[in-house]
PDB file of C-alpha atoms in Angstrom:
ATOM      1  CA  MET X   6      18.804  -6.878 -52.500  1.00  0.00           C
ATOM      2  CA  GLU X   7      22.058  -6.036 -51.288  1.00  0.00           C
ATOM      3  CA  SER X   8      25.395  -5.494 -52.276  1.00  0.00           C
ATOM      4  CA  SER X   9      26.841  -8.355 -50.339  1.00  0.00           C
ATOM      5  CA  ARG X  10      28.201 -10.913 -51.707  1.00  0.00           C
ATOM      6  CA  GLY X  11      29.791 -14.155 -49.865  1.00  0.00           C
ATOM      7  CA  ARG X  12      30.575 -17.262 -50.749  1.00  0.00           C
ATOM      8  CA  VAL X  13      28.806 -20.822 -50.346  1.00  0.00           C
ATOM      9  CA  VAL X  14      30.961 -23.143 -48.290  1.00  0.00           C
ATOM     10  CA  VAL X  15      29.384 -26.594 -48.462  1.00  0.00           C
ATOM     11  CA  ILE X  16      30.540 -29.095 -45.444  1.00  0.00           C
ATOM     12  CA  GLY X  17      29.051 -32.295 -46.414  1.00  0.00           C
ATOM     13  CA  SER X  18      28.908 -35.700 -48.175  1.00  0.00           C
ATOM     14  CA  LEU X  19      30.132 -36.626 -51.773  1.00  0.00           C
ATOM     15  CA  ASN X  20      28.649 -40.127 -52.627  1.00  0.00           C
ATOM     16  CA  VAL X  21      29.227 -42.225 -55.589  1.00  0.00           C
ATOM     17  CA  ASP X  22      25.753 -43.755 -56.987  1.00  0.00           C
ATOM     18  CA  GLN X  23      26.291 -47.255 -58.109  1.00  0.00           C
ATOM     19  CA  VAL X  24      22.976 -48.077 -60.134  1.00  0.00           C
ATOM     20  CA  VAL X  25      21.804 -51.630 -61.256  1.00  0.00           C
ATOM     21  CA  ARG X  26      18.296 -52.152 -62.856  1.00  0.00           C
ATOM     22  CA  VAL X  27      16.542 -55.719 -62.304  1.00  0.00           C
ATOM     23  CA  ALA X  28      13.729 -57.216 -63.657  1.00  0.00           C
ATOM     24  CA  ASP X  29      12.351 -57.915 -59.728  1.00  0.00           C
ATOM     25  CA  HIS X  30      14.596 -57.216 -56.695  1.00  0.00           C
ATOM     26  CA  PRO X  31      15.556 -60.500 -55.002  1.00  0.00           C
ATOM     27  CA  LYS X  32      14.362 -62.530 -52.270  1.00  0.00           C
ATOM     28  CA  PRO X  33      16.348 -63.523 -49.234  1.00  0.00           C
ATOM     29  CA  GLY X  34      18.725 -66.069 -50.444  1.00  0.00           C
ATOM     30  CA  GLU X  35      18.451 -65.589 -53.813  1.00  0.00           C
ATOM     31  CA  THR X  36      20.872 -64.484 -56.511  1.00  0.00           C
ATOM     32  CA  ILE X  37      19.848 -62.777 -59.661  1.00  0.00           C
ATOM     33  CA  THR X  38      21.450 -60.989 -62.446  1.00  0.00           C
ATOM     34  CA  GLY X  39      20.973 -56.781 -63.103  1.00  0.00           C
ATOM     35  CA  GLU X  40      22.118 -54.738 -65.781  1.00  0.00           C
ATOM     36  CA  PHE X  41      24.659 -52.115 -64.493  1.00  0.00           C
ATOM     37  CA  SER X  42      23.699 -48.211 -65.558  1.00  0.00           C
ATOM     38  CA  GLY X  43      26.664 -46.358 -64.382  1.00  0.00           C
ATOM     39  CA  LEU X  44      28.359 -44.598 -61.922  1.00  0.00           C
ATOM     40  CA  PHE X  45      26.573 -40.968 -61.001  1.00  0.00           C
ATOM     41  CA  ALA X  46      27.474 -38.339 -58.806  1.00  0.00           C
ATOM     42  CA  GLY X  47      25.924 -38.104 -55.703  1.00  0.00           C
ATOM     43  CA  GLY X  48      25.792 -37.320 -51.897  1.00  0.00           C
ATOM     44  CA  LYS X  49      24.149 -34.389 -50.164  1.00  0.00           C
ATOM     45  CA  GLY X  50      26.717 -32.085 -49.499  1.00  0.00           C
ATOM     46  CA  ALA X  51      27.571 -32.220 -53.068  1.00  0.00           C
ATOM     47  CA  ASN X  52      24.531 -32.159 -54.386  1.00  0.00           C
ATOM     48  CA  GLN X  53      24.113 -28.944 -52.650  1.00  0.00           C
ATOM     49  CA  ALA X  54      27.240 -27.460 -53.526  1.00  0.00           C
ATOM     50  CA  VAL X  55      26.359 -27.933 -57.299  1.00  0.00           C
ATOM     51  CA  ALA X  56      23.522 -26.733 -56.638  1.00  0.00           C
ATOM     52  CA  ALA X  57      24.579 -23.377 -55.179  1.00  0.00           C
ATOM     53  CA  ALA X  58      26.953 -23.034 -58.144  1.00  0.00           C
ATOM     54  CA  GLU X  59      24.076 -23.363 -61.005  1.00  0.00           C
ATOM     55  CA  ALA X  60      22.471 -20.648 -58.937  1.00  0.00           C
ATOM     56  CA  GLY X  61      25.571 -18.218 -59.429  1.00  0.00           C
ATOM     57  CA  ALA X  62      27.563 -18.674 -56.046  1.00  0.00           C
ATOM     58  CA  ASP X  63      30.990 -18.820 -55.590  1.00  0.00           C
ATOM     59  CA  VAL X  64      31.155 -22.631 -53.915  1.00  0.00           C
ATOM     60  CA  VAL X  65      33.797 -24.045 -52.105  1.00  0.00           C
ATOM     61  CA  MET X  66      33.218 -27.708 -51.170  1.00  0.00           C
ATOM     62  CA  VAL X  67      34.315 -29.242 -48.182  1.00  0.00           C
ATOM     63  CA  GLY X  68      34.366 -33.162 -47.895  1.00  0.00           C
ATOM     64  CA  CYS X  69      36.210 -36.220 -48.153  1.00  0.00           C
ATOM     65  CA  VAL X  70      37.043 -38.973 -51.208  1.00  0.00           C
ATOM     66  CA  GLY X  71      39.025 -41.884 -51.002  1.00  0.00           C
ATOM     67  CA  ALA X  72      42.259 -42.294 -52.730  1.00  0.00           C
ATOM     68  CA  ASP X  73      40.446 -44.028 -55.635  1.00  0.00           C
ATOM     69  CA  ASP X  74      39.288 -43.710 -59.543  1.00  0.00           C
ATOM     70  CA  GLN X  75      35.530 -42.467 -57.768  1.00  0.00           C
ATOM     71  CA  GLY X  76      36.942 -39.930 -55.939  1.00  0.00           C
ATOM     72  CA  ARG X  77      39.223 -38.611 -58.356  1.00  0.00           C
ATOM     73  CA  ALA X  78      36.539 -38.847 -61.046  1.00  0.00           C
ATOM     74  CA  TYR X  79      34.181 -36.814 -58.759  1.00  0.00           C
ATOM     75  CA  VAL X  80      36.683 -34.089 -57.674  1.00  0.00           C
ATOM     76  CA  ALA X  81      37.416 -33.713 -61.292  1.00  0.00           C
ATOM     77  CA  ARG X  82      33.777 -32.899 -61.997  1.00  0.00           C
ATOM     78  CA  LEU X  83      33.244 -30.535 -59.374  1.00  0.00           C
ATOM     79  CA  ALA X  84      36.291 -28.746 -60.526  1.00  0.00           C
ATOM     80  CA  GLY X  85      34.956 -28.900 -63.720  1.00  0.00           C
ATOM     81  CA  LEU X  86      31.938 -27.047 -62.655  1.00  0.00           C
ATOM     82  CA  GLY X  87      33.801 -24.242 -61.322  1.00  0.00           C
ATOM     83  CA  LEU X  88      33.737 -24.917 -57.610  1.00  0.00           C
ATOM     84  CA  ASP X  89      36.643 -24.546 -55.462  1.00  0.00           C
ATOM     85  CA  VAL X  90      37.715 -28.191 -54.405  1.00  0.00           C
ATOM     86  CA  GLY X  91      40.954 -27.116 -52.619  1.00  0.00           C
ATOM     87  CA  GLN X  92      39.218 -28.184 -49.310  1.00  0.00           C
ATOM     88  CA  ILE X  93      38.384 -31.628 -50.338  1.00  0.00           C
ATOM     89  CA  GLU X  94      40.798 -34.238 -48.518  1.00  0.00           C
ATOM     90  CA  VAL X  95      41.865 -37.554 -50.020  1.00  0.00           C
ATOM     91  CA  SER X  96      41.445 -40.311 -47.227  1.00  0.00           C
ATOM     92  CA  HIS X  97      44.133 -43.493 -47.932  1.00  0.00           C
ATOM     93  CA  ARG X  98      42.247 -45.791 -45.104  1.00  0.00           C
ATOM     94  CA  GLN X  99      38.480 -45.119 -46.417  1.00  0.00           C
ATOM     95  CA  PRO X 100      37.059 -45.816 -50.083  1.00  0.00           C
ATOM     96  CA  THR X 101      34.752 -42.813 -51.865  1.00  0.00           C
ATOM     97  CA  GLY X 102      31.564 -43.100 -50.215  1.00  0.00           C
ATOM     98  CA  THR X 103      29.070 -45.257 -51.843  1.00  0.00           C
ATOM     99  CA  ALA X 104      25.662 -45.647 -52.523  1.00  0.00           C
ATOM    100  CA  PHE X 105      24.367 -48.765 -53.917  1.00  0.00           C
ATOM    101  CA  ILE X 106      20.800 -48.599 -55.823  1.00  0.00           C
ATOM    102  CA  THR X 107      18.837 -51.232 -57.300  1.00  0.00           C
ATOM    103  CA  VAL X 108      15.941 -50.017 -59.692  1.00  0.00           C
ATOM    104  CA  ASP X 109      13.026 -52.843 -61.089  1.00  0.00           C
ATOM    105  CA  ASP X 110      11.058 -52.127 -63.505  1.00  0.00           C
ATOM    106  CA  ALA X 111       8.523 -50.974 -61.690  1.00  0.00           C
ATOM    107  CA  GLY X 112      10.432 -48.155 -60.532  1.00  0.00           C
ATOM    108  CA  GLU X 113      10.856 -49.453 -56.962  1.00  0.00           C
ATOM    109  CA  ASN X 114      14.358 -49.137 -55.876  1.00  0.00           C
ATOM    110  CA  THR X 115      16.510 -50.288 -52.865  1.00  0.00           C
ATOM    111  CA  VAL X 116      19.506 -48.158 -51.555  1.00  0.00           C
ATOM    112  CA  ILE X 117      22.666 -49.148 -49.305  1.00  0.00           C
ATOM    113  CA  VAL X 118      24.906 -46.437 -48.483  1.00  0.00           C
ATOM    114  CA  VAL X 119      28.468 -47.179 -47.103  1.00  0.00           C
ATOM    115  CA  ALA X 120      29.628 -43.561 -46.009  1.00  0.00           C
ATOM    116  CA  GLY X 121      33.391 -44.953 -46.229  1.00  0.00           C
ATOM    117  CA  ALA X 122      35.657 -41.344 -46.608  1.00  0.00           C
ATOM    118  CA  ASN X 123      33.139 -39.097 -45.473  1.00  0.00           C
ATOM    119  CA  THR X 124      33.487 -40.512 -42.073  1.00  0.00           C
ATOM    120  CA  ASP X 125      36.913 -38.400 -42.248  1.00  0.00           C
ATOM    121  CA  VAL X 126      35.798 -35.442 -42.840  1.00  0.00           C
ATOM    122  CA  GLY X 127      36.964 -33.166 -39.927  1.00  0.00           C
ATOM    123  CA  ALA X 128      39.459 -35.322 -39.084  1.00  0.00           C
ATOM    124  CA  GLY X 129      42.379 -32.417 -39.346  1.00  0.00           C
ATOM    125  CA  TRP X 130      39.856 -29.459 -37.587  1.00  0.00           C
ATOM    126  CA  PRO X 131      40.485 -27.170 -36.481  1.00  0.00           C
ATOM    127  CA  ARG X 132      43.944 -27.044 -38.032  1.00  0.00           C
ATOM    128  CA  SER X 133      42.678 -27.304 -41.463  1.00  0.00           C
ATOM    129  CA  PHE X 134      39.005 -25.450 -41.257  1.00  0.00           C
ATOM    130  CA  PRO X 135      38.644 -23.385 -44.183  1.00  0.00           C
ATOM    131  CA  GLU X 136      39.251 -19.647 -43.288  1.00  0.00           C
ATOM    132  CA  LEU X 137      35.411 -17.836 -43.225  1.00  0.00           C
ATOM    133  CA  THR X 138      34.318 -14.152 -43.617  1.00  0.00           C
ATOM    134  CA  GLU X 139      31.400 -12.636 -42.557  1.00  0.00           C
ATOM    135  CA  ALA X 140      29.710 -12.891 -45.942  1.00  0.00           C
ATOM    136  CA  ASP X 141      29.833 -16.380 -46.318  1.00  0.00           C
ATOM    137  CA  VAL X 142      26.879 -18.717 -45.701  1.00  0.00           C
ATOM    138  CA  VAL X 143      27.893 -22.376 -44.532  1.00  0.00           C
ATOM    139  CA  VAL X 144      25.732 -25.115 -45.571  1.00  0.00           C
ATOM    140  CA  LEU X 145      25.466 -28.253 -43.360  1.00  0.00           C
ATOM    141  CA  GLN X 146      23.462 -31.725 -43.651  1.00  0.00           C
ATOM    142  CA  LEU X 147      23.715 -35.057 -41.581  1.00  0.00           C
ATOM    143  CA  GLU X 148      25.667 -37.392 -43.951  1.00  0.00           C
ATOM    144  CA  ILE X 149      29.054 -37.050 -42.171  1.00  0.00           C
ATOM    145  CA  PRO X 150      29.295 -37.539 -38.554  1.00  0.00           C
ATOM    146  CA  LEU X 151      27.000 -35.501 -36.043  1.00  0.00           C
ATOM    147  CA  GLY X 152      30.128 -34.509 -34.288  1.00  0.00           C
ATOM    148  CA  THR X 153      31.653 -32.846 -37.026  1.00  0.00           C
ATOM    149  CA  VAL X 154      28.496 -31.185 -38.197  1.00  0.00           C
ATOM    150  CA  ALA X 155      28.533 -29.617 -34.557  1.00  0.00           C
ATOM    151  CA  LYS X 156      32.022 -28.526 -34.845  1.00  0.00           C
ATOM    152  CA  ALA X 157      31.715 -26.759 -38.195  1.00  0.00           C
ATOM    153  CA  ALA X 158      28.833 -24.921 -37.296  1.00  0.00           C
ATOM    154  CA  GLU X 159      30.613 -23.772 -33.622  1.00  0.00           C
ATOM    155  CA  LEU X 160      33.556 -22.513 -35.946  1.00  0.00           C
ATOM    156  CA  ALA X 161      31.698 -21.098 -38.388  1.00  0.00           C
ATOM    157  CA  GLN X 162      29.640 -18.938 -35.707  1.00  0.00           C
ATOM    158  CA  GLU X 163      32.899 -17.871 -34.384  1.00  0.00           C
ATOM    159  CA  ALA X 164      33.608 -16.697 -37.858  1.00  0.00           C
ATOM    160  CA  GLY X 165      30.555 -14.741 -38.120  1.00  0.00           C
ATOM    161  CA  ALA X 166      29.891 -16.572 -40.933  1.00  0.00           C
ATOM    162  CA  ARG X 167      25.737 -17.780 -41.610  1.00  0.00           C
ATOM    163  CA  VAL X 168      24.770 -21.488 -40.800  1.00  0.00           C
ATOM    164  CA  VAL X 169      22.394 -23.347 -43.067  1.00  0.00           C
ATOM    165  CA  LEU X 170      21.450 -26.432 -41.445  1.00  0.00           C
ATOM    166  CA  ASN X 171      19.492 -29.075 -43.814  1.00  0.00           C
ATOM    167  CA  ILE X 172      18.442 -31.510 -40.802  1.00  0.00           C
ATOM    168  CA  ALA X 173      18.795 -34.389 -42.914  1.00  0.00           C
ATOM    169  CA  PRO X 174      18.751 -37.356 -42.997  1.00  0.00           C
ATOM    170  CA  TYR X 175      17.425 -36.846 -39.690  1.00  0.00           C
ATOM    171  CA  ALA X 176      19.107 -36.866 -36.368  1.00  0.00           C
ATOM    172  CA  GLU X 177      19.421 -35.371 -32.857  1.00  0.00           C
ATOM    173  CA  LEU X 178      21.657 -32.533 -32.186  1.00  0.00           C
ATOM    174  CA  PRO X 179      22.358 -30.709 -29.196  1.00  0.00           C
ATOM    175  CA  PRO X 180      20.040 -27.390 -28.837  1.00  0.00           C
ATOM    176  CA  ASP X 181      22.619 -25.524 -28.734  1.00  0.00           C
ATOM    177  CA  VAL X 182      23.904 -26.418 -31.888  1.00  0.00           C
ATOM    178  CA  LEU X 183      20.200 -26.246 -33.594  1.00  0.00           C
ATOM    179  CA  ALA X 184      20.586 -22.671 -32.217  1.00  0.00           C
ATOM    180  CA  LEU X 185      23.255 -21.732 -34.403  1.00  0.00           C
ATOM    181  CA  ALA X 186      21.464 -22.339 -37.731  1.00  0.00           C
ATOM    182  CA  ASP X 187      19.426 -19.598 -39.747  1.00  0.00           C
ATOM    183  CA  PRO X 188      17.448 -21.620 -40.513  1.00  0.00           C
ATOM    184  CA  ILE X 189      17.503 -25.228 -40.307  1.00  0.00           C
ATOM    185  CA  VAL X 190      15.953 -26.552 -43.149  1.00  0.00           C
ATOM    186  CA  ALA X 191      13.724 -29.587 -42.726  1.00  0.00           C
ATOM    187  CA  ASN X 192      10.643 -31.240 -44.214  1.00  0.00           C
ATOM    188  CA  GLU X 193       7.430 -32.406 -42.920  1.00  0.00           C
ATOM    189  CA  HIS X 194       8.873 -35.383 -41.435  1.00  0.00           C
ATOM    190  CA  GLU X 195      11.938 -33.892 -40.026  1.00  0.00           C
ATOM    191  CA  ALA X 196      10.093 -30.904 -38.690  1.00  0.00           C
ATOM    192  CA  MET X 197       8.120 -33.606 -36.868  1.00  0.00           C
ATOM    193  CA  ALA X 198      11.018 -35.265 -35.531  1.00  0.00           C
ATOM    194  CA  LEU X 199      12.726 -32.227 -34.215  1.00  0.00           C
ATOM    195  CA  ALA X 200       9.510 -31.429 -32.758  1.00  0.00           C
ATOM    196  CA  ASP X 201       9.358 -34.467 -30.993  1.00  0.00           C
ATOM    197  CA  SER X 202      12.601 -34.386 -29.519  1.00  0.00           C
ATOM    198  CA  GLY X 203      11.687 -31.200 -28.012  1.00  0.00           C
ATOM    199  CA  ALA X 204      14.829 -29.547 -29.007  1.00  0.00           C
ATOM    200  CA  GLY X 205      12.949 -26.778 -30.766  1.00  0.00           C
ATOM    201  CA  ALA X 206      14.499 -24.463 -33.359  1.00  0.00           C
ATOM    202  CA  GLY X 207      15.111 -20.639 -33.475  1.00  0.00           C
ATOM    203  CA  SER X 208      15.049 -20.729 -36.878  1.00  0.00           C
ATOM    204  CA  LEU X 209      12.977 -23.169 -38.925  1.00  0.00           C
ATOM    205  CA  LEU X 210      12.161 -23.162 -42.775  1.00  0.00           C
ATOM    206  CA  MET X 211      10.107 -26.126 -43.719  1.00  0.00           C
ATOM    207  CA  THR X 212       9.310 -27.150 -46.984  1.00  0.00           C
ATOM    208  CA  LEU X 213       5.996 -28.766 -47.938  1.00  0.00           C
ATOM    209  CA  GLY X 214       6.440 -30.462 -51.403  1.00  0.00           C
ATOM    210  CA  ALA X 215       3.841 -28.804 -53.626  1.00  0.00           C
ATOM    211  CA  ASN X 216       2.500 -26.920 -50.972  1.00  0.00           C
ATOM    212  CA  GLY X 217       5.484 -24.477 -50.928  1.00  0.00           C
ATOM    213  CA  ALA X 218       7.851 -23.781 -47.840  1.00  0.00           C
ATOM    214  CA  VAL X 219       7.477 -22.025 -44.536  1.00  0.00           C
ATOM    215  CA  TRP X 220      10.134 -19.733 -43.018  1.00  0.00           C
ATOM    216  CA  ASP X 221       9.466 -18.829 -39.537  1.00  0.00           C
ATOM    217  CA  GLY X 222       5.772 -17.621 -40.794  1.00  0.00           C
ATOM    218  CA  VAL X 223       6.983 -16.061 -44.148  1.00  0.00           C
ATOM    219  CA  GLY X 224       5.078 -18.320 -46.875  1.00  0.00           C
ATOM    220  CA  SER X 225       6.117 -19.052 -50.618  1.00  0.00           C
ATOM    221  CA  PRO X 226       4.372 -20.870 -52.790  1.00  0.00           C
ATOM    222  CA  ALA X 227       5.575 -23.981 -54.783  1.00  0.00           C
ATOM    223  CA  GLU X 228       6.583 -23.230 -58.389  1.00  0.00           C
ATOM    224  CA  ALA X 229       4.317 -25.148 -60.688  1.00  0.00           C
ATOM    225  CA  VAL X 230       5.595 -27.973 -62.793  1.00  0.00           C
ATOM    226  CA  ALA X 231       3.753 -29.915 -65.595  1.00  0.00           C
ATOM    227  CA  PRO X 232       3.141 -33.403 -64.503  1.00  0.00           C
ATOM    228  CA  ASP X 233       4.243 -34.414 -67.729  1.00  0.00           C
ATOM    229  CA  LEU X 234       7.522 -32.783 -67.254  1.00  0.00           C
ATOM    230  CA  ILE X 235       8.288 -34.348 -64.066  1.00  0.00           C
ATOM    231  CA  VAL X 236      11.147 -36.907 -64.129  1.00  0.00           C
ATOM    232  CA  ASP X 237      12.579 -37.501 -61.187  1.00  0.00           C
ATOM    233  CA  THR X 238      12.353 -35.847 -57.869  1.00  0.00           C
ATOM    234  CA  THR X 239      15.346 -37.372 -55.824  1.00  0.00           C
ATOM    235  CA  GLY X 240      17.116 -33.930 -56.322  1.00  0.00           C
ATOM    236  CA  ALA X 241      14.299 -31.326 -55.575  1.00  0.00           C
ATOM    237  CA  GLY X 242      15.485 -31.053 -51.829  1.00  0.00           C
ATOM    238  CA  ASP X 243      18.974 -30.579 -52.499  1.00  0.00           C
ATOM    239  CA  ALA X 244      18.310 -28.087 -55.352  1.00  0.00           C
ATOM    240  CA  PHE X 245      16.220 -26.115 -52.959  1.00  0.00           C
ATOM    241  CA  VAL X 246      18.950 -25.879 -50.274  1.00  0.00           C
ATOM    242  CA  GLY X 247      21.835 -25.044 -52.745  1.00  0.00           C
ATOM    243  CA  ALA X 248      19.632 -22.256 -54.020  1.00  0.00           C
ATOM    244  CA  LEU X 249      18.544 -21.061 -51.060  1.00  0.00           C
ATOM    245  CA  ALA X 250      21.955 -20.813 -49.810  1.00  0.00           C
ATOM    246  CA  ALA X 251      23.316 -18.949 -52.845  1.00  0.00           C
ATOM    247  CA  ALA X 252      20.387 -16.312 -52.569  1.00  0.00           C
ATOM    248  CA  LEU X 253      21.365 -15.781 -48.930  1.00  0.00           C
ATOM    249  CA  ALA X 254      25.050 -15.470 -50.025  1.00  0.00           C
ATOM    250  CA  HIS X 255      24.286 -12.720 -52.382  1.00  0.00           C
ATOM    251  CA  GLY X 256      22.209 -10.592 -49.575  1.00  0.00           C
ATOM    252  CA  ALA X 257      18.941 -11.925 -50.672  1.00  0.00           C
ATOM    253  CA  SER X 258      15.818 -11.382 -48.069  1.00  0.00           C
ATOM    254  CA  ARG X 259      13.900 -14.415 -47.006  1.00  0.00           C
ATOM    255  CA  GLU X 260      11.391 -13.729 -49.791  1.00  0.00           C
ATOM    256  CA  GLU X 261      13.686 -13.530 -52.527  1.00  0.00           C
ATOM    257  CA  ALA X 262      15.848 -16.501 -50.973  1.00  0.00           C
ATOM    258  CA  LEU X 263      12.747 -18.613 -50.578  1.00  0.00           C
ATOM    259  CA  GLN X 264      11.298 -17.750 -54.499  1.00  0.00           C
ATOM    260  CA  GLN X 265      15.032 -18.381 -55.761  1.00  0.00           C
ATOM    261  CA  ALA X 266      14.891 -21.973 -54.047  1.00  0.00           C
ATOM    262  CA  GLN X 267      11.298 -22.986 -54.966  1.00  0.00           C
ATOM    263  CA  ILE X 268      12.347 -21.934 -58.881  1.00  0.00           C
ATOM    264  CA  ALA X 269      15.417 -24.396 -58.286  1.00  0.00           C
ATOM    265  CA  GLY X 270      13.445 -27.092 -56.826  1.00  0.00           C
ATOM    266  CA  ALA X 271      10.630 -27.082 -59.445  1.00  0.00           C
ATOM    267  CA  GLU X 272      13.813 -27.316 -62.464  1.00  0.00           C
ATOM    268  CA  ALA X 273      15.121 -30.230 -60.657  1.00  0.00           C
ATOM    269  CA  VAL X 274      12.331 -32.443 -61.383  1.00  0.00           C
ATOM    270  CA  THR X 275      12.549 -32.029 -64.784  1.00  0.00           C
ATOM    271  CA  HIS X 276      15.892 -33.986 -64.980  1.00  0.00           C
ATOM    272  CA  TRP X 277      17.157 -37.324 -64.140  1.00  0.00           C
ATOM    273  CA  GLY X 278      19.301 -37.806 -61.042  1.00  0.00           C
ATOM    274  CA  ALA X 279      20.221 -35.548 -58.090  1.00  0.00           C
ATOM    275  CA  GLN X 280      22.631 -33.520 -60.579  1.00  0.00           C
ATOM    276  CA  ARG X 281      21.772 -32.483 -64.399  1.00  0.00           C
ATOM    277  CA  ASP X 282      24.529 -34.815 -66.607  1.00  0.00           C
ATOM    278  CA  GLY X 283      25.598 -36.441 -63.124  1.00  0.00           C
ATOM    279  CA  GLU X 284      27.407 -39.650 -64.602  1.00  0.00           C
ATOM    280  CA  LEU X 285      30.774 -40.139 -63.469  1.00  0.00           C
ATOM    281  CA  VAL X 286      33.717 -41.076 -66.052  1.00  0.00           C
ATOM    282  CA  LEU X 287      36.746 -42.464 -64.462  1.00  0.00           C
ATOM    283  CA  ALA X 288      39.891 -41.169 -65.776  1.00  0.00           C
ATOM    284  CA  GLY X 289      42.072 -44.355 -64.926  1.00  0.00           C
ATOM    285  CA  ARG X 290      44.281 -45.140 -61.877  1.00  0.00           C
ATOM    286  CA  ASP X 291      47.175 -42.951 -63.127  1.00  0.00           C
ATOM    287  CA  ALA X 292      45.136 -39.579 -63.069  1.00  0.00           C
ATOM    288  CA  GLU X 293      45.897 -37.191 -59.980  1.00  0.00           C
ATOM    289  CA  PRO X 294      43.418 -36.265 -57.589  1.00  0.00           C
ATOM    290  CA  ALA X 295      42.514 -32.571 -58.076  1.00  0.00           C
ATOM    291  CA  ARG X 296      42.274 -31.671 -54.166  1.00  0.00           C
ATOM    292  CA  GLY X 297      44.006 -29.571 -51.832  1.00  0.00           C
ATOM    293  CA  ALA X 298      46.363 -31.098 -49.145  1.00  0.00           C
ATOM    294  CA  GLU X 299      46.356 -34.861 -49.190  1.00  0.00           C
ATOM    295  CA  ARG X 300      46.193 -36.446 -45.857  1.00  0.00           C
ATOM    296  CA  ALA X 301      48.195 -39.358 -45.022  1.00  0.00           C
ATOM    297  CA  ALA X 302      45.834 -41.183 -42.735  1.00  0.00           C
ATOM    298  CA  HIS X 303      47.369 -44.088 -40.310  1.00  0.00           C
ATOM    299  CA  GLY X 304      45.988 -46.565 -38.072  1.00  0.00           C
ATOM    300  CA  PRO X 305      43.600 -49.738 -38.911  1.00  0.00           C
ATOM    301  CA  PRO X 306      40.840 -49.202 -41.651  1.00  0.00           C
ATOM    302  CA  GLY X 307      37.865 -47.577 -40.212  1.00  0.00           C
ATOM    303  CA  ARG X 308      39.383 -45.458 -37.761  1.00  0.00           C
ATOM    304  CA  ALA X 309      40.894 -42.046 -37.343  1.00  0.00           C
ATOM    305  CA  ASP X 310      43.931 -41.277 -35.343  1.00  0.00           C
ATOM    306  CA  SER X 311      42.678 -40.074 -31.686  1.00  0.00           C
ATOM    307  CA  ALA X 312      44.088 -36.932 -32.126  1.00  0.00           C
ATOM    308  CA  ASP X 313      42.335 -36.236 -35.766  1.00  0.00           C
ATOM    309  CA  ALA X 314      39.153 -37.951 -35.008  1.00  0.00           C
ATOM    310  CA  PRO X 315      36.274 -36.130 -35.531  1.00  0.00           C
ATOM    311  CA  PRO X 316      34.245 -34.991 -32.426  1.00  0.00           C
ATOM    312  CA  ASP X 317      31.666 -36.530 -31.102  1.00  0.00           C
ATOM    313  CA  VAL X 318      28.460 -35.023 -30.204  1.00  0.00           C
TER     314      VAL X 318
END
């Protein structure tokens, strides 16, 4: 392994998962009662940032939360885990992103995601884009506007940083943006959709679940997990990406990075939730948000000022 050590700069979503348990899911038009299970930290961006920090990386989280208790609690959690939260902005027109999750007694779930403040990520770029070095690894996913993803990849490339693009949830990006990623990380379904789009990928890392992963022909077997230890597979993919980025930022080879990512992905299925001990505790409305520069947003709800709007693909 080389001696170089960069940071992992994750640009992505922060969602608060509101979980409710019910005996059975309601039928259309039906009202039922449920039991509130709590608020939990989620969002692919923050999940991957936490995983990278757990893997020993110096992590910068770039994102946006609302000016609300959920956003304050989430940013405080990330700061407590040692992440640099100075690049998390606060939107005054959008609430913190939320996933409304309903789980029945059979374990089946329904999920409704409201992007909220995640749609404001990148509104101040390039003015407020984080300073990068050639040793840094920039991690992107697709739970923020696609134009923001494209602009982040371009700015990272200009700075000489490495771009890791987790193309999930799948959406089409321009070929010139895909070409900036080393690698694109995709599961089998996402890789198939990418192939069907005809866009191709300069470097593709395909995760295969229990069959391991393959990065441009370099294979890595999955880490075995005893069936009785498997609790929840929700966070496995994000843990894989975060640990991969951490290893690359530390100068690991492809083989070493794959191995460390496989270990992290396997460990993630042994605890509940996308983040270990991820329940959020609200500190109250008088708590100050732990953040960088708060951005005063203007204009009608749901619309960014034209000068600061995230770029479209």
